[in-house]
Coordinates of N, CA and C in Angstrom, one line a residue:
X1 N 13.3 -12.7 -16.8 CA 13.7 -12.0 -15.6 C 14.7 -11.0 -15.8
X2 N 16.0 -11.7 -16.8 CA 16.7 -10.0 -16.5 C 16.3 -9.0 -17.5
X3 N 15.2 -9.3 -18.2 CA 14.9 -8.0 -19.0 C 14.4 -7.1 -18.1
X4 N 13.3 -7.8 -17.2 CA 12.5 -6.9 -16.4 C 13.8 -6.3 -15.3
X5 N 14.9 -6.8 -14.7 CA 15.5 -5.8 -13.9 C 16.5 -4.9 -15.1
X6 N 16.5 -4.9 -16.3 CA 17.2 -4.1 -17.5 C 16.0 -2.9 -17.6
X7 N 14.8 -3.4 -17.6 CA 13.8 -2.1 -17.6 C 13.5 -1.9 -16.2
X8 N 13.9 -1.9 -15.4 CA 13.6 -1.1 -14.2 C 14.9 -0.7 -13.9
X9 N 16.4 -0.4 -14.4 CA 17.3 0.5 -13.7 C 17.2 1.5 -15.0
X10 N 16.4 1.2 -16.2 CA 16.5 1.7 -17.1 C 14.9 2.9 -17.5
X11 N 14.5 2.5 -16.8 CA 12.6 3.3 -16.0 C 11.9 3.0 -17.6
X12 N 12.1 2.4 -18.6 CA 11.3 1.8 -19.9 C 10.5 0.9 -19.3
X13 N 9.1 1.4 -19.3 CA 7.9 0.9 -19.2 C 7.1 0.5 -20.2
X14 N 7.8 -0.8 -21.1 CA 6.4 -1.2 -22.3 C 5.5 -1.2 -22.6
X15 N 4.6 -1.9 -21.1 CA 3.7 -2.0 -21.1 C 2.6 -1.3 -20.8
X16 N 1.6 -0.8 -21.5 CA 0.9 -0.3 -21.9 C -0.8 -0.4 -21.3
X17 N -1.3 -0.2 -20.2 CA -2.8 -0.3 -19.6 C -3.8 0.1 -20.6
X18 N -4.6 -0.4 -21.4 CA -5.4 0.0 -22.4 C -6.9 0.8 -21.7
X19 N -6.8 1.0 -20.1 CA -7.8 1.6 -19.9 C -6.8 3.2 -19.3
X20 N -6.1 3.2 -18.6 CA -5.6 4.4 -18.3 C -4.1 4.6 -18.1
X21 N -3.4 6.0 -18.2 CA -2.4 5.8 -18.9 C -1.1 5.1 -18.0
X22 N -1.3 4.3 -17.4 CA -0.3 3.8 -16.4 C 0.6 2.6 -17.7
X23 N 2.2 3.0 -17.5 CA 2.6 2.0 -18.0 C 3.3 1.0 -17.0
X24 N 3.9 -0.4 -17.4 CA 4.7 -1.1 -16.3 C 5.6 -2.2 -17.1
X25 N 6.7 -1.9 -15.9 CA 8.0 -2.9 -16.7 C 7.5 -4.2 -16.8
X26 N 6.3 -5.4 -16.5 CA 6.5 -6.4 -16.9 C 5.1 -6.4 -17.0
X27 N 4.8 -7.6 -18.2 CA 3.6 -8.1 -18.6 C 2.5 -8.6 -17.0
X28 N 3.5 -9.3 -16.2 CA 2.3 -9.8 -15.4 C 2.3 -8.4 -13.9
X29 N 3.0 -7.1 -14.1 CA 2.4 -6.3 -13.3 C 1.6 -5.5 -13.9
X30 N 1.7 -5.5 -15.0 CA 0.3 -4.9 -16.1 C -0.5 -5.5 -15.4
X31 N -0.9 -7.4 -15.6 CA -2.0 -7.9 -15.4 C -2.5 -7.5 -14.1
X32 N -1.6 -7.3 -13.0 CA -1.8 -7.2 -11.6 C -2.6 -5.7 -11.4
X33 N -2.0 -4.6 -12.7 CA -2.9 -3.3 -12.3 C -4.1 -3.6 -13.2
X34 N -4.4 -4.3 -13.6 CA -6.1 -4.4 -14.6 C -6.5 -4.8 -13.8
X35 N -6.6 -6.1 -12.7 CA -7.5 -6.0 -11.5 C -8.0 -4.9 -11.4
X36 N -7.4 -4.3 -10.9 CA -8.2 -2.7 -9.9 C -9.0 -2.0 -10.8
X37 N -8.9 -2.3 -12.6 CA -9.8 -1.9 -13.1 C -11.1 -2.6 -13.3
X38 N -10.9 -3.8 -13.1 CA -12.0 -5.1 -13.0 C -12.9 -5.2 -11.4
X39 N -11.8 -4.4 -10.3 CA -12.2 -4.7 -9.2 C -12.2 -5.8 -8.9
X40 N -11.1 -6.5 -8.9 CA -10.6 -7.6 -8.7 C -10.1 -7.6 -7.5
X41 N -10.8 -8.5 -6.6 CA -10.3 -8.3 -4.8 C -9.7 -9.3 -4.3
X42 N -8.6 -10.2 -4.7 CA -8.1 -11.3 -4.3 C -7.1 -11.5 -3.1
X43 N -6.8 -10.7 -2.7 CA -6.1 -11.0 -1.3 C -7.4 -10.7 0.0
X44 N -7.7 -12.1 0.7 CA -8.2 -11.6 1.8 C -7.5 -11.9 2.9
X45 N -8.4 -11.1 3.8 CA -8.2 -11.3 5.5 C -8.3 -12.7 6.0
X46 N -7.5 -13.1 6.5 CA -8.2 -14.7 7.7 C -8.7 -14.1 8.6
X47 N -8.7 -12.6 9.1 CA -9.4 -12.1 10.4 C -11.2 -11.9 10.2
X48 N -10.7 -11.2 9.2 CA -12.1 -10.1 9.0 C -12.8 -10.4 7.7
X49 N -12.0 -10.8 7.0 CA -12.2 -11.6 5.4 C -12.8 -10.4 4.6
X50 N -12.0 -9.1 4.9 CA -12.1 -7.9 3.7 C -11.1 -8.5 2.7
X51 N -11.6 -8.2 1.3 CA -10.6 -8.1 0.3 C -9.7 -6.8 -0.3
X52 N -8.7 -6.8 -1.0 CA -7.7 -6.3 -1.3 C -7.0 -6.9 -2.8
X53 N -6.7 -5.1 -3.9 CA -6.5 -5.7 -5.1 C -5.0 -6.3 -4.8
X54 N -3.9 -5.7 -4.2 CA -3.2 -6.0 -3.7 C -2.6 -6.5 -2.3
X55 N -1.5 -7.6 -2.4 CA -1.1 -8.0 -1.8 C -0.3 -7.5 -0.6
X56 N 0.2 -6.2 -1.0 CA 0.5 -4.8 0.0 C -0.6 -4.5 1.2
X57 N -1.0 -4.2 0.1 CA -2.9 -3.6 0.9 C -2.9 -4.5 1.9
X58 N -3.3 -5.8 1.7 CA -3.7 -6.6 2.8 C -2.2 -6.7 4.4
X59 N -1.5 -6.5 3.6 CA 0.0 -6.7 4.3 C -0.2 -6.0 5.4
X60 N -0.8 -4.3 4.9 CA -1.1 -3.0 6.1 C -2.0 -3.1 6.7
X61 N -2.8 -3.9 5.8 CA -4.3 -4.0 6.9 C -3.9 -4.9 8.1
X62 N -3.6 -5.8 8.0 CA -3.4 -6.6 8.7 C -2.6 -6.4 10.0
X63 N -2.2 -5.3 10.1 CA -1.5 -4.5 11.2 C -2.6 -3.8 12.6
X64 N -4.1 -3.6 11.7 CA -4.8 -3.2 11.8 C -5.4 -4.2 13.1
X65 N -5.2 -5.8 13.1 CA -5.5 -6.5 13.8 C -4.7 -6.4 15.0
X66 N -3.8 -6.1 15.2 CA -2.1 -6.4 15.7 C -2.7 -4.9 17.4
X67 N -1.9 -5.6 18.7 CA -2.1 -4.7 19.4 C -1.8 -3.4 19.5
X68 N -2.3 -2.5 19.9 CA -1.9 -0.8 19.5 C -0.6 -1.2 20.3
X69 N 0.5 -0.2 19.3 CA 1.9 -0.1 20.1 C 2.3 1.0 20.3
X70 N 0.9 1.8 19.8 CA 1.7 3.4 19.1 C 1.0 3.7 20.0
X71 N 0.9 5.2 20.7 CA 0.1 5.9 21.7 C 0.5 7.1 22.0
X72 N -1.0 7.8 21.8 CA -0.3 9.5 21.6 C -0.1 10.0 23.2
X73 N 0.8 10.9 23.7 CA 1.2 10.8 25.3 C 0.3 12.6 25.5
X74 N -0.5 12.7 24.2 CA -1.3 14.0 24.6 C -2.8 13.3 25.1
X75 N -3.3 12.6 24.6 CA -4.7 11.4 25.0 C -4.5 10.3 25.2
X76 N -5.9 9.7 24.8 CA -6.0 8.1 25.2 C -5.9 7.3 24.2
X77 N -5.5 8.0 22.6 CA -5.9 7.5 21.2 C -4.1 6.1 21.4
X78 N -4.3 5.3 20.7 CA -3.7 4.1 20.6 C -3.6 3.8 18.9
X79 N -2.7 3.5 18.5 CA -3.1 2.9 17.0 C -2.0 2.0 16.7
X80 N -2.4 0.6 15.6 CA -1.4 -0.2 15.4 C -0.3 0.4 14.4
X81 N -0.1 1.4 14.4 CA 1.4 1.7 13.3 C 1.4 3.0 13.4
X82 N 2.5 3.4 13.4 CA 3.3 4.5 13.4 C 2.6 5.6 13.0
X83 N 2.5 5.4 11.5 CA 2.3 6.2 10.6 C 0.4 7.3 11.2
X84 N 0.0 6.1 11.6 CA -1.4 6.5 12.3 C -1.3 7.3 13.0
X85 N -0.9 7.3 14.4 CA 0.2 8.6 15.6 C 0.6 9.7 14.7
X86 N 1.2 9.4 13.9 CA 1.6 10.4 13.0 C 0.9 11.6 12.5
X87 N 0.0 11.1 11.7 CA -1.6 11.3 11.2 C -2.3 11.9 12.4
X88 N -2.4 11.2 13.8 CA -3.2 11.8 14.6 C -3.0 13.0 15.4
X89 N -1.7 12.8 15.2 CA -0.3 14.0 16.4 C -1.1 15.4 15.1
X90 N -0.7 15.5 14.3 CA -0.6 16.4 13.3 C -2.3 17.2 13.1
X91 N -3.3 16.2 12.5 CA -4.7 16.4 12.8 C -5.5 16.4 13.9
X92 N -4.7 16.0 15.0 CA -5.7 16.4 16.1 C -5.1 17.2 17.1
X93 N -3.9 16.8 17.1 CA -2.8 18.6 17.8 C -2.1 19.4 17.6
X94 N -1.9 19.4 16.1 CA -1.0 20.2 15.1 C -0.1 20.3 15.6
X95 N 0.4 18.9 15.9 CA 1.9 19.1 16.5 C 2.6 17.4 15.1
X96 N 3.6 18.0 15.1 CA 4.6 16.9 14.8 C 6.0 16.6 15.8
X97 N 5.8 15.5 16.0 CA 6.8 15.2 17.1 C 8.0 14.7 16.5
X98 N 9.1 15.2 16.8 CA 10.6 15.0 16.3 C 10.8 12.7 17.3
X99 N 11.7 12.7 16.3 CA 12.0 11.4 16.3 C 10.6 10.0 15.9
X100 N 9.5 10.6 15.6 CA 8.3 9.2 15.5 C 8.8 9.3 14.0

Protein backbone atom coordinates (compact mmCIF):
# COMPACT_ATOMS: atom_id res chain seq x y z
CA UNK A 1 0.00 0.00 0.00
CA UNK A 2 2.49 2.76 0.58
CA UNK A 3 4.42 1.99 -2.32
CA UNK A 4 1.50 2.45 -4.46
CA UNK A 5 0.60 6.02 -2.85
CA UNK A 6 4.91 6.69 -3.29
CA UNK A 7 4.20 5.91 -7.06
CA UNK A 8 1.32 7.95 -7.52
CA UNK A 9 2.65 11.46 -5.93
CA UNK A 10 5.70 10.29 -7.80
CA UNK A 11 3.57 9.61 -11.47
CA UNK A 12 6.24 6.09 -11.81
CA UNK A 13 4.04 3.75 -13.51
CA UNK A 14 5.83 0.08 -13.50
CA UNK A 15 3.53 -1.57 -14.67
CA UNK A 16 3.52 -2.39 -18.00
CA UNK A 17 0.10 -3.63 -20.34
CA UNK A 18 1.66 -6.14 -22.66
CA UNK A 19 -1.12 -5.42 -25.21
CA UNK A 20 -1.03 -1.57 -25.42
CA UNK A 21 1.02 1.09 -24.17
CA UNK A 22 -0.83 2.03 -20.99
CA UNK A 23 1.20 1.89 -17.96
CA UNK A 24 -0.21 1.71 -14.06
CA UNK A 25 1.00 2.28 -10.49
CA UNK A 26 -0.25 -1.01 -9.14
CA UNK A 27 -0.19 -4.67 -10.25
CA UNK A 28 -3.92 -5.12 -9.57
CA UNK A 29 -5.00 -1.86 -11.71
CA UNK A 30 -2.91 -3.36 -14.48
CA UNK A 31 -5.21 -6.46 -13.95
CA UNK A 32 -8.35 -4.26 -13.84
CA UNK A 33 -7.22 -2.50 -17.40
CA UNK A 34 -6.60 -6.16 -19.15
CA UNK A 35 -10.30 -6.72 -18.65
CA UNK A 36 -11.19 -4.28 -21.30
CA UNK A 37 -8.77 -6.05 -23.31
CA UNK A 38 -10.45 -9.48 -22.71
CA UNK A 39 -13.84 -7.66 -22.68
CA UNK A 40 -14.40 -8.46 -19.41
CA UNK A 41 -17.93 -7.08 -18.23
CA UNK A 42 -18.19 -7.61 -14.61
CA UNK A 43 -20.03 -4.92 -13.00
CA UNK A 44 -23.72 -5.18 -13.72
CA UNK A 45 -26.99 -3.39 -13.47
CA UNK A 46 -29.77 -4.73 -10.84
CA UNK A 47 -31.99 -2.53 -13.16
CA UNK A 48 -31.35 -3.41 -16.70
CA UNK A 49 -28.54 -5.96 -16.10
CA UNK A 50 -26.08 -4.20 -18.82
CA UNK A 51 -22.52 -4.90 -17.98
CA UNK A 52 -19.55 -2.66 -17.40
CA UNK A 53 -15.59 -3.13 -17.44
CA UNK A 54 -15.63 -0.83 -14.75
CA UNK A 55 -16.98 -0.15 -11.61
CA UNK A 56 -17.28 3.80 -12.53
CA UNK A 57 -19.08 3.01 -15.70
CA UNK A 58 -21.81 1.30 -13.88
CA UNK A 59 -21.75 4.13 -11.08
CA UNK A 60 -22.86 6.70 -14.18
CA UNK A 61 -25.06 4.47 -15.71
CA UNK A 62 -26.95 4.02 -12.98
CA UNK A 63 -27.96 7.69 -12.79
CA UNK A 64 -29.46 6.89 -16.00
CA UNK A 65 -32.21 5.07 -13.96
CA UNK A 66 -32.66 7.93 -11.41
CA UNK A 67 -35.52 10.73 -12.13
CA UNK A 68 -34.65 13.50 -14.69
CA UNK A 69 -33.59 16.49 -12.46
CA UNK A 70 -31.88 18.35 -15.14
CA UNK A 71 -34.29 20.23 -17.74
CA UNK A 72 -33.53 22.32 -20.52
CA UNK A 73 -35.90 25.74 -19.93
CA UNK A 74 -35.54 26.10 -24.03
CA UNK A 75 -37.75 22.47 -24.57
CA UNK A 76 -39.22 19.56 -23.11
CA UNK A 77 -35.71 17.51 -23.11
CA UNK A 78 -35.18 16.21 -19.31
CA UNK A 79 -32.04 14.26 -18.49
CA UNK A 80 -30.69 12.46 -15.30
CA UNK A 81 -27.26 14.51 -14.89
CA UNK A 82 -25.90 17.59 -15.47
CA UNK A 83 -23.38 16.93 -17.70
CA UNK A 84 -26.29 15.61 -20.30
CA UNK A 85 -28.19 19.44 -20.23
CA UNK A 86 -24.88 20.41 -20.86
CA UNK A 87 -24.28 18.24 -23.93
CA UNK A 88 -27.81 19.16 -25.01
CA UNK A 89 -27.77 23.16 -24.31
CA UNK A 90 -24.58 23.27 -26.53
CA UNK A 91 -25.69 20.58 -29.48
CA UNK A 92 -28.97 21.47 -29.81
CA UNK A 93 -28.89 25.32 -29.11
CA UNK A 94 -25.47 26.35 -29.26
CA UNK A 95 -25.81 27.95 -26.32
CA UNK A 96 -23.82 27.35 -22.96
CA UNK A 97 -25.35 28.51 -20.06
CA UNK A 98 -23.31 30.31 -17.25
CA UNK A 99 -23.63 28.64 -13.77
CA UNK A 100 -24.85 24.64 -15.01
Amino acid sequence: MLLSLWLKHTGERPYKCNVCPQRCISSSNLRAHQQRHLGLKVHECTICNKKFGYKISLKEHMSTHAPSSFSCDQCNSTYSRLRGLRRHLLTKHGTRKEGI
